[in-house]
Amino acid sequence: MTKINQFILTCLLLCPFWLMAQQSSVSVSGIIKDKVSNITLPFVNVVLKKSADSPMVSGTISNDNGLFTISDAKPGDYLIEVTYIGYRKYSSTLFIGSNSEFIDLGIILLEQDVQQLNEVVVTAQQDAVTGTMTKKTYRVEDNVSQSGGSVLQAMNNLPGVTTQDGQVQLRGNNQVVVLIDGKQTAITGFGNQNGLDNIPASAIEKIEIINNPSAKYDANGNAGIINIVLKKKEQAGLNGKVGLSTGLGALWVRKENLPGIRPQYQTTPKVNPSLSLNYRKNKINLFLQADNLYTETLNKNEFVTRIYEEGTVINQQLKRNRNTNFFTSKAGFDWFMNDRNTLTVSGFFSQESIKDYGDQPFFSGNDGENLRLWQFLEDEVLTAAMASLAYEHKFQQPGHKLNVGFNYTFDREDEKYFFTNTLPTYTTEESFFLIADQKVADFTLDYTRPMKHGLLETGLKFRRRTIPTDMQFNPSASNSVLDTGADGLATYQETIPAVYGNYTYEVKKLEAEIGLRVEYVDLQYDVDPNHNTYQSDGYDYFQPFPNARLTYKINDRNKLSAFYTRRVDRPDEVDIRIFPKYDDAEIIKVGNPALQPQFTNSFELGYKNGWNKGYFYGAAYHRISDGTITRVSTTVDTTNLIYNISQNAGKSYNTGIEVVISQELSDRINMNLNLNGYYNQIDAFTVVNQYPVENTFTADQQQIYSGNVKLNTNFKFGKNTEAQLTAIYLAPDIIPQGTIDSRFSLNFGIKKAIQNGKGELFLNATDLLNTMVIRKEINGNNFTYTNSDYYETQVIRFGYSYKF
């Protein structure tokens, strides 16, 4: 049976659910929009009455896209009323006949009530978890205790999200796709995530977490998707926001340096000016967002003890003082040609300049002898530019639209690394230079059509991605530590055409969603023929990635959903990059061009119960991954060097339960509690490493029960003052070849609205008790090592912003 026939058969098997619509009721639908900006309005109240003074007959609220559906209306004469805070009430007579089972009211435009906007203070909050449990949405401005920092720091407070080694994890898994405005970019990565620790949170409007993506999204990211939505307004006239925040970190030394190295950074400054502008007149909407984040940071302060089977013990420290300046900007315009056609042209530009001043001393743990001192300067500039063209055509039927987009991204990684290697008998000075240019072209076509009782989405995407890299080693005349035969040229080439279809069907008690994305990938990695270890390699596949969801509406406040998704995590260019990386003198990272994709099947059962002042959300999930991508640490010679190499480790499992409880305790206090407990297992595996010489590594099965707890408590005081206290506990967990210990932190923030609500002051502190220390234990083929990283976690920030 062909794959197409299998897909059709699956659709037919779901037909019994689709045929349960009640024929005696009429479905009344429409879309709510702002009359001036034409943007859709979510969570608007829509009710049917027999008359203005009579009680409600039926009602609903609009969804995230402004669409509402009253599915149980009976034929007759009605008054429809639409109400939304800050807008004038809309009221109109409505006749519902019996000839049609479906009525589309089209677009209902609401007018802003200017007087009301000046006087009303909105205190209610929408549930972060959507009714279908497919997405959680969090506004960055509500995250008071992390204002003024980076996006990575802002995510640290979000339910279900943890951070480790500069990356975010969802439910204990770092295979997360990070999007900006729904697109993959060079800033956050086209494969594995990166760069989140330097994007200013001040540029962000909201963060969306999607644990079970539909076929509409790219197939990679088995843990889910995080979508970062940048600020952009569409109000008439000139409006915007300016802000400035500053702060200090590393307020005291938590652990003294080993002897003979430069001091750790202390009282490190942070400065973040930001600007958001929007101007709309008639058919043109212009927008500009610009942020600059300058930080000095004790980026790493890692103390390591390595113990080898033959008895050698080495004590070392890796201290990295980092200066970073990250500028990011987005500008463009929307052209509303007419009521049905819109063209958006935008550009995104960022430049990140990093200077790392590092020291790495090595001492014998047996007799205290000074073995070696490694000092380096890493001077890196990351430049990215993206041009986007997006066209939207709206058909006569509300919600029926065609979107066409083209994105071109160019980014350059320009790294210069200078180091001095001092041993008891000699000193050498060496360097290496790396330039990697990434060029990505994406073409997308998306078609959306509301159906009688559902929504059809289909489309295609084509990507062409090329990354030529040039690594040049500059060794000393003698006693060089560089592997001079391992540099040279390499080119990563990736071609991905994909098509998808996704259909959502809804009746009174049931929702069903089924989707299929079919993807072809051709990846070729061309290696310099003179490389001393690796040869050109690559892979290709043609694979289906289905998804399904079934939601049962127990009543208006209780819903139960079941999910299934199949996804893939393709190795990114940095995972297969062949050049040894010497930012750690004796633990050397190397890629692997023979790395294969990791495929994951995910199952989830979710339940949501809502009440007047809160809600409960619970989910049980299970993931099975084949070809797990990880890094393997081995030694292969008598030098005690450790090589950290990318490999496919076989099967792994992630099973757990997530709970979110949100409750308004009083008019002044509300809390959000997130509990996430999971079981991680990595099966025993054997791999063959090629670098620096062929060697075999075998690992036993690893397993652990782990989890995390987060409690966000928000306070509202008089005179427009709000505060937030966040407690985070992370239980011990497994990492490749080892474990990571538990961690705890406490964050606090307070903000006050001034200048009639247009201005805002904030003060916050992260890791108040200075308790966030990363402790790990790694077990290799003939060694173990433990490390404790006392990097900078405690930061105090102060800031001001003004809206106009």
Tab-separated table of C-alpha atoms in Angstrom, residues 113-513:
chain	number	residue	atom	x	y	z
A	113	ASP	CA	-13.718	53.548	23.285
A	114	VAL	CA	-11.087	56.232	23.859
A	115	GLN	CA	-12.637	57.494	27.084
A	116	GLN	CA	-12.823	54.007	28.472
A	117	LEU	CA	-9.229	53.282	27.527
A	118	ASN	CA	-8.086	56.279	29.561
A	119	GLU	CA	-9.944	55.169	32.678
A	120	VAL	CA	-10.121	51.368	32.777
A	121	VAL	CA	-7.371	49.251	34.371
A	122	VAL	CA	-7.422	45.681	33.084
A	123	THR	CA	-6.773	43.251	35.924
A	124	ALA	CA	-7.887	39.947	34.403
A	125	GLN	CA	-5.399	37.696	32.654
A	126	GLN	CA	-6.055	35.156	29.923
A	127	ASP	CA	-5.043	31.564	30.515
A	128	ALA	CA	-1.560	30.910	29.158
A	129	VAL	CA	-2.688	27.473	27.959
A	130	THR	CA	-5.059	27.535	24.964
A	131	GLY	CA	-8.295	25.579	25.032
A	132	THR	CA	-6.903	22.901	22.715
A	133	MET	CA	-3.758	22.622	24.883
A	134	THR	CA	-1.599	23.010	21.765
A	135	LYS	CA	0.138	26.229	22.825
A	136	LYS	CA	1.129	28.259	25.880
A	137	THR	CA	1.604	32.028	25.498
A	138	TYR	CA	3.451	34.332	27.895
A	139	ARG	CA	3.898	38.091	27.629
A	140	VAL	CA	7.434	39.239	28.406
A	141	GLU	CA	6.195	42.385	30.195
A	142	ASP	CA	4.514	40.153	32.800
A	143	ASN	CA	7.895	38.599	33.638
A	144	VAL	CA	8.882	41.320	36.097
A	145	SER	CA	11.757	39.472	37.771
A	146	GLN	CA	13.671	39.049	34.480
A	147	SER	CA	13.114	42.476	32.855
A	148	GLY	CA	16.150	44.046	31.217
A	149	GLY	CA	18.015	40.808	30.559
A	150	SER	CA	18.293	38.421	27.649
A	151	VAL	CA	15.619	36.201	26.097
A	152	LEU	CA	17.304	33.152	27.657
A	153	GLN	CA	17.021	34.700	31.109
A	154	ALA	CA	13.384	35.649	30.497
A	155	MET	CA	12.570	32.054	29.518
A	156	ASN	CA	14.067	30.800	32.764
A	157	ASN	CA	10.845	31.731	34.610
A	158	LEU	CA	8.408	30.134	32.148
A	159	PRO	CA	6.531	26.935	33.073
A	160	GLY	CA	7.967	23.812	31.459
A	161	VAL	CA	11.188	25.593	30.422
A	162	THR	CA	14.640	25.123	31.942
A	163	THR	CA	18.010	26.455	30.830
A	164	GLN	CA	21.341	24.622	30.740
A	165	ASP	CA	24.668	25.493	29.090
A	166	GLY	CA	23.149	28.471	27.252
A	167	GLN	CA	20.242	26.467	25.796
A	168	VAL	CA	16.591	26.041	26.708
A	169	GLN	CA	15.018	22.689	27.461
A	170	LEU	CA	11.352	21.702	27.268
A	171	ARG	CA	10.492	18.946	29.716
A	172	GLY	CA	14.164	18.063	30.154
A	173	ASN	CA	14.998	17.945	26.423
A	174	ASN	CA	17.098	20.500	24.518
A	175	GLN	CA	15.990	19.436	21.014
A	176	VAL	CA	13.960	22.637	20.686
A	177	VAL	CA	13.345	24.693	17.546
A	178	VAL	CA	13.396	28.423	18.263
A	179	LEU	CA	11.567	30.697	15.821
A	180	ILE	CA	11.445	34.475	15.521
A	181	ASP	CA	8.046	35.664	14.307
A	182	GLY	CA	7.307	32.132	13.155
A	183	LYS	CA	10.502	31.774	11.106
A	184	GLN	CA	13.810	30.020	11.619
A	185	THR	CA	16.656	32.549	11.522
A	186	ALA	CA	20.413	32.601	11.801
A	187	ILE	CA	20.091	34.319	15.196
A	188	THR	CA	18.393	31.383	16.905
A	189	GLY	CA	19.578	28.625	14.579
A	190	PHE	CA	18.260	26.655	11.609
A	191	GLY	CA	18.941	23.367	13.371
A	192	ASN	CA	19.952	23.395	17.006
A	193	GLN	CA	19.176	26.537	18.978
A	194	ASN	CA	21.805	29.176	19.658
A	195	GLY	CA	22.253	32.843	20.511
A	196	LEU	CA	19.406	33.160	23.034
A	197	ASP	CA	21.621	34.463	25.827
A	198	ASN	CA	22.353	37.658	23.904
A	199	ILE	CA	18.980	38.650	22.388
A	200	PRO	CA	17.534	41.501	24.495
A	201	ALA	CA	14.221	40.636	26.130
A	202	SER	CA	13.193	44.268	25.572
A	203	ALA	CA	12.707	43.463	21.861
A	204	ILE	CA	10.158	40.738	22.594
A	205	GLU	CA	6.371	41.033	22.779
A	206	LYS	CA	5.543	37.462	23.801
A	207	ILE	CA	6.866	33.906	23.842
A	208	GLU	CA	4.832	30.938	22.587
A	209	ILE	CA	5.571	27.341	23.609
A	210	ILE	CA	4.241	24.591	21.313
A	211	ASN	CA	4.832	21.082	22.680
A	212	ASN	CA	2.940	19.239	19.916
A	213	PRO	CA	3.381	21.147	16.634
A	214	SER	CA	1.106	20.430	13.689
A	215	ALA	CA	2.258	19.539	10.177
A	216	LYS	CA	2.268	23.242	9.318
A	217	TYR	CA	5.582	23.633	11.162
A	218	ASP	CA	8.976	22.319	10.081
A	219	ALA	CA	9.491	18.707	11.128
A	220	ASN	CA	12.555	19.241	13.336
A	221	GLY	CA	12.567	19.777	17.101
A	222	ASN	CA	11.276	16.697	18.913
A	223	ALA	CA	10.906	18.537	22.230
A	224	GLY	CA	8.741	21.223	20.641
A	225	ILE	CA	8.866	24.774	19.342
A	226	ILE	CA	9.439	28.121	21.032
A	227	ASN	CA	8.258	31.079	18.960
A	228	ILE	CA	9.631	34.509	19.906
A	229	VAL	CA	7.286	37.265	18.744
A	230	LEU	CA	9.022	40.627	18.282
A	231	LYS	CA	7.287	43.883	19.138
A	232	LYS	CA	5.248	45.456	16.368
A	233	LYS	CA	2.251	47.739	16.632
A	234	GLU	CA	-0.328	48.692	14.019
A	235	GLN	CA	-2.119	51.588	15.696
A	236	ALA	CA	-2.971	54.688	13.678
A	237	GLY	CA	-0.531	57.590	13.751
A	238	LEU	CA	2.898	57.623	15.384
A	239	ASN	CA	3.392	55.510	18.485
A	240	GLY	CA	6.156	53.555	20.118
A	241	LYS	CA	8.217	52.820	23.178
A	242	VAL	CA	11.707	53.772	24.381
A	243	GLY	CA	13.552	52.188	27.252
A	244	LEU	CA	16.846	52.009	29.098
A	245	SER	CA	17.971	49.432	31.622
A	246	THR	CA	21.245	48.924	33.422
A	247	GLY	CA	22.565	46.445	35.926
A	248	LEU	CA	25.459	44.824	37.744
A	249	GLY	CA	26.429	41.178	38.091
A	250	ALA	CA	29.130	39.089	39.813
A	251	LEU	CA	28.802	41.172	42.955
A	252	TRP	CA	31.299	39.049	44.868
A	253	VAL	CA	33.733	36.179	44.298
A	254	ARG	CA	32.045	32.850	45.012
A	255	LYS	CA	35.194	30.735	44.612
A	256	GLU	CA	38.762	32.011	44.516
A	257	ASN	CA	40.943	31.443	41.429
A	258	LEU	CA	43.638	28.837	41.282
A	259	PRO	CA	47.099	30.469	41.584
A	260	GLY	CA	48.775	32.481	38.827
A	261	ILE	CA	45.887	33.732	36.674
A	262	ARG	CA	44.171	37.038	35.999
A	263	PRO	CA	41.318	38.142	38.331
A	264	GLN	CA	37.714	37.189	37.749
A	265	TYR	CA	35.333	39.862	36.520
A	266	GLN	CA	33.451	41.575	39.372
A	267	THR	CA	30.571	44.089	39.454
A	268	THR	CA	30.067	43.539	35.745
A	269	PRO	CA	27.994	46.273	33.998
A	270	LYS	CA	24.947	45.706	31.751
A	271	VAL	CA	23.364	48.416	29.568
A	272	ASN	CA	20.318	47.929	27.312
A	273	PRO	CA	18.769	50.886	25.418
A	274	SER	CA	15.751	49.987	23.254
A	275	LEU	CA	13.459	51.713	20.758
A	276	SER	CA	10.206	50.608	19.140
A	277	LEU	CA	8.468	52.870	16.603
A	278	ASN	CA	5.349	52.463	14.509
A	279	TYR	CA	3.658	54.883	12.125
A	280	ARG	CA	0.442	54.094	10.309
A	281	LYS	CA	-1.381	56.331	7.865
A	282	ASN	CA	-3.983	55.221	5.364
A	283	LYS	CA	-2.685	52.081	3.631
A	284	ILE	CA	0.901	52.132	4.899
A	285	ASN	CA	2.188	50.906	8.265
A	286	LEU	CA	5.880	51.530	9.012
A	287	PHE	CA	7.665	49.796	11.892
A	288	LEU	CA	11.122	49.846	13.477
A	289	GLN	CA	12.541	47.904	16.399
A	290	ALA	CA	16.112	48.429	17.620
A	291	ASP	CA	17.876	47.156	20.748
A	292	ASN	CA	21.456	47.140	21.933
A	293	LEU	CA	22.619	44.953	24.814
A	294	TYR	CA	26.117	45.498	26.194
A	295	THR	CA	27.265	43.171	28.947
A	296	GLU	CA	30.415	42.234	30.776
A	297	THR	CA	30.011	38.769	32.236
A	298	LEU	CA	31.863	36.120	34.151
A	299	ASN	CA	30.701	33.742	31.451
A	300	LYS	CA	32.364	30.632	32.869
A	301	ASN	CA	34.225	29.841	36.071
A	302	GLU	CA	34.550	26.079	36.000
A	303	PHE	CA	36.666	24.049	38.428
A	304	VAL	CA	37.423	20.524	37.162
A	305	THR	CA	39.097	17.469	38.682
A	306	ARG	CA	40.071	14.699	36.230
A	307	ILE	CA	40.965	11.256	37.540
A	308	TYR	CA	42.523	8.615	35.243
A	309	GLU	CA	42.630	4.872	35.784
A	310	GLU	CA	46.436	4.745	35.995
A	311	GLY	CA	46.326	7.179	38.944
A	312	THR	CA	46.907	10.583	37.372
A	313	VAL	CA	44.848	13.403	38.899
A	314	ILE	CA	44.621	16.850	37.292
A	315	ASN	CA	43.019	19.923	38.872
A	316	GLN	CA	42.128	22.738	36.511
A	317	GLN	CA	40.039	25.882	36.210
A	318	LEU	CA	38.475	27.485	33.126
A	319	LYS	CA	37.725	31.153	33.793
A	320	ARG	CA	36.264	33.246	30.986
A	321	ASN	CA	35.699	37.001	31.283
A	322	ARG	CA	33.396	38.027	28.446
A	323	ASN	CA	32.549	41.390	26.836
A	324	THR	CA	29.523	41.252	24.536
A	325	ASN	CA	27.767	43.875	22.470
A	326	PHE	CA	24.652	42.649	20.662
A	327	PHE	CA	22.732	44.959	18.363
A	328	THR	CA	19.497	43.769	16.811
A	329	SER	CA	17.010	45.595	14.621
A	330	LYS	CA	13.935	44.958	12.533
A	331	ALA	CA	12.360	47.421	10.106
A	332	GLY	CA	9.822	47.299	7.330
A	333	PHE	CA	6.385	48.241	6.141
A	334	ASP	CA	2.928	46.785	5.603
A	335	TRP	CA	1.080	47.906	2.477
A	336	PHE	CA	-2.647	47.336	2.744
A	337	MET	CA	-3.412	47.422	-0.979
A	338	ASN	CA	-7.109	46.919	-0.297
A	339	ASP	CA	-9.343	44.979	2.065
A	340	ARG	CA	-8.098	41.661	0.708
A	341	ASN	CA	-4.437	42.112	-0.198
A	342	THR	CA	-1.490	42.976	2.030
A	343	LEU	CA	2.206	43.105	1.235
A	344	THR	CA	4.826	43.158	4.009
A	345	VAL	CA	8.487	43.887	3.341
A	346	SER	CA	10.880	43.675	6.270
A	347	GLY	CA	14.550	43.423	7.069
A	348	PHE	CA	16.324	42.032	10.097
A	349	PHE	CA	19.909	42.872	11.017
A	350	SER	CA	22.021	41.946	14.005
A	351	GLN	CA	25.649	42.030	14.959
A	352	GLU	CA	27.161	40.376	17.994
A	353	SER	CA	30.722	41.210	19.044
A	354	ILE	CA	32.276	38.934	21.661
A	355	LYS	CA	35.661	39.159	23.342
A	356	ASP	CA	36.560	36.354	25.739
A	357	TYR	CA	39.591	36.788	27.992
A	358	GLY	CA	40.326	33.303	29.280
A	359	ASP	CA	42.677	31.612	31.727
A	360	GLN	CA	43.048	27.864	32.225
A	361	PRO	CA	45.658	26.668	34.740
A	362	PHE	CA	46.452	22.962	35.272
A	363	PHE	CA	47.929	21.485	38.462
A	364	SER	CA	48.829	17.949	39.453
A	365	GLY	CA	46.362	16.605	41.983
A	366	ASN	CA	49.022	14.157	43.168
A	367	ASP	CA	51.777	16.566	44.212
A	368	GLY	CA	50.429	20.100	43.446
A	369	GLU	CA	52.931	20.701	40.626
A	370	ASN	CA	52.113	23.529	38.185
A	371	LEU	CA	51.670	21.634	34.904
A	372	ARG	CA	50.494	24.239	32.427
A	373	LEU	CA	48.872	27.646	31.912
A	374	TRP	CA	46.651	28.287	28.909
A	375	GLN	CA	45.608	31.923	28.317
A	376	PHE	CA	43.550	33.051	25.354
A	377	LEU	CA	41.696	35.854	23.643
A	378	GLU	CA	38.703	34.817	21.550
A	379	ASP	CA	37.601	37.664	19.282
A	380	GLU	CA	34.377	36.760	17.511
A	381	VAL	CA	31.935	38.786	15.390
A	382	LEU	CA	28.602	37.271	14.334
A	383	THR	CA	26.729	39.251	11.691
A	384	ALA	CA	23.293	38.312	10.370
A	385	ALA	CA	20.937	39.928	7.875
A	386	MET	CA	17.552	38.697	6.688
A	387	ALA	CA	15.241	40.097	4.015
A	388	SER	CA	11.593	38.985	4.013
A	389	LEU	CA	8.757	39.418	1.558
A	390	ALA	CA	5.266	38.312	2.605
A	391	TYR	CA	2.047	38.582	0.604
A	392	GLU	CA	-1.414	37.781	1.959
A	393	HIS	CA	-4.590	37.487	-0.085
A	394	LYS	CA	-7.906	37.220	1.736
A	395	PHE	CA	-10.792	35.620	-0.077
A	396	GLN	CA	-14.385	36.690	0.412
A	397	GLN	CA	-15.010	34.074	3.095
A	398	PRO	CA	-13.540	35.153	6.469
A	399	GLY	CA	-10.426	33.186	7.320
A	400	HIS	CA	-10.007	31.978	3.735
A	401	LYS	CA	-6.558	33.203	2.703
A	402	LEU	CA	-3.381	32.558	0.753
A	403	ASN	CA	0.058	33.505	2.099
A	404	VAL	CA	3.231	33.559	0.016
A	405	GLY	CA	6.605	34.320	1.557
A	406	PHE	CA	10.281	34.493	0.672
A	407	ASN	CA	13.128	34.862	3.174
A	408	TYR	CA	16.818	35.174	2.450
A	409	THR	CA	19.317	35.024	5.279
A	410	PHE	CA	23.034	35.652	5.297
A	411	ASP	CA	25.182	35.414	8.391
A	412	ARG	CA	28.893	35.277	8.991
A	413	GLU	CA	30.794	33.742	11.891
A	414	ASP	CA	34.183	35.438	12.028
A	415	GLU	CA	36.298	34.027	14.854
A	416	LYS	CA	39.916	34.767	15.735
A	417	TYR	CA	41.477	32.832	18.585
A	418	PHE	CA	44.902	33.746	20.055
A	419	PHE	CA	46.468	31.726	22.857
A	420	THR	CA	49.618	31.487	24.896
A	421	ASN	CA	50.588	28.005	26.077
A	422	THR	CA	53.023	28.108	29.020
A	423	LEU	CA	54.693	24.914	30.287
A	424	PRO	CA	57.556	24.585	32.819
A	425	THR	CA	60.163	24.349	30.043
A	426	TYR	CA	58.826	26.515	27.181
A	427	THR	CA	56.140	28.950	26.015
A	428	THR	CA	54.425	29.111	22.615
A	429	GLU	CA	52.047	31.602	21.044
A	430	GLU	CA	49.612	30.305	18.426
A	431	SER	CA	46.268	31.120	16.832
A	432	PHE	CA	43.547	29.924	14.515
A	433	PHE	CA	41.010	31.779	12.377
A	434	LEU	CA	37.570	30.614	11.306
A	435	ILE	CA	35.146	32.124	8.814
A	436	ALA	CA	31.790	30.431	8.189
A	437	ASP	CA	29.218	32.035	5.882
A	438	GLN	CA	25.647	30.784	6.030
A	439	LYS	CA	23.281	31.452	3.115
A	440	VAL	CA	19.667	30.323	3.418
A	441	ALA	CA	16.782	30.845	0.990
A	442	ASP	CA	13.253	29.851	2.081
A	443	PHE	CA	10.154	29.947	-0.113
A	444	THR	CA	6.782	29.212	1.520
A	445	LEU	CA	3.205	28.977	0.305
A	446	ASP	CA	0.366	28.493	2.817
A	447	TYR	CA	-3.318	28.123	2.018
A	448	THR	CA	-6.005	28.292	4.717
A	449	ARG	CA	-9.719	27.673	4.217
A	450	PRO	CA	-12.458	27.453	6.864
A	451	MET	CA	-14.737	24.520	6.221
A	452	LYS	CA	-18.266	23.881	7.365
A	453	HIS	CA	-17.076	22.519	10.714
A	454	GLY	CA	-13.342	22.950	10.638
A	455	LEU	CA	-10.223	24.404	9.072
A	456	LEU	CA	-8.051	23.159	6.236
A	457	GLU	CA	-4.389	24.211	6.044
A	458	THR	CA	-2.028	23.135	3.310
A	459	GLY	CA	1.129	24.407	1.697
A	460	LEU	CA	4.685	23.832	0.666
A	461	LYS	CA	8.155	24.980	1.592
A	462	PHE	CA	11.491	24.872	-0.195
A	463	ARG	CA	14.827	25.552	1.513
A	464	ARG	CA	18.329	25.796	0.123
A	465	ARG	CA	21.097	26.222	2.707
A	466	THR	CA	24.837	26.494	2.097
A	467	ILE	CA	27.605	27.020	4.679
A	468	PRO	CA	31.188	27.206	3.403
A	469	THR	CA	33.728	27.204	6.262
A	470	ASP	CA	37.421	28.013	6.273
A	471	MET	CA	39.536	27.070	9.311
A	472	GLN	CA	43.189	28.091	9.274
A	473	PHE	CA	45.621	27.002	11.995
A	474	ASN	CA	48.666	29.210	12.660
A	475	PRO	CA	51.061	26.916	14.574
A	476	SER	CA	54.312	27.874	16.260
A	477	ALA	CA	57.577	26.701	14.744
A	478	SER	CA	57.966	24.010	17.402
A	479	ASN	CA	55.972	22.379	20.214
A	480	SER	CA	52.635	23.244	18.607
A	481	VAL	CA	49.490	21.813	20.205
A	482	LEU	CA	47.429	22.372	17.054
A	483	ASP	CA	46.524	19.434	14.847
A	484	THR	CA	47.916	21.019	11.694
A	485	GLY	CA	46.394	18.451	9.360
A	486	ALA	CA	42.852	18.992	10.651
A	487	ASP	CA	42.173	22.492	9.306
A	488	GLY	CA	41.191	23.527	5.777
A	489	LEU	CA	37.935	23.987	3.893
A	490	ALA	CA	34.535	22.318	4.232
A	491	THR	CA	31.098	23.070	2.770
A	492	TYR	CA	27.689	22.142	4.175
A	493	GLN	CA	24.872	21.959	1.594
A	494	GLU	CA	21.252	21.220	2.472
A	495	THR	CA	18.187	21.044	0.206
A	496	ILE	CA	14.724	20.491	1.718
A	497	PRO	CA	11.457	20.513	-0.226
A	498	ALA	CA	8.359	19.761	1.897
A	499	VAL	CA	4.566	19.723	1.493
A	500	TYR	CA	1.949	19.522	4.239
A	501	GLY	CA	-1.742	19.269	4.894
A	502	ASN	CA	-3.539	19.768	8.200
A	503	TYR	CA	-7.267	19.511	8.879
A	504	THR	CA	-9.104	20.466	12.064
A	505	TYR	CA	-12.702	19.391	12.551
A	506	GLU	CA	-14.994	20.545	15.385
A	507	VAL	CA	-18.433	19.593	16.619
A	508	LYS	CA	-20.082	20.381	19.918
A	509	LYS	CA	-18.247	17.813	22.032
A	510	LEU	CA	-15.317	16.781	19.865
A	511	GLU	CA	-12.392	18.268	17.988
A	512	ALA	CA	-10.253	16.168	15.674
A	513	GLU	CA	-7.044	17.253	13.976
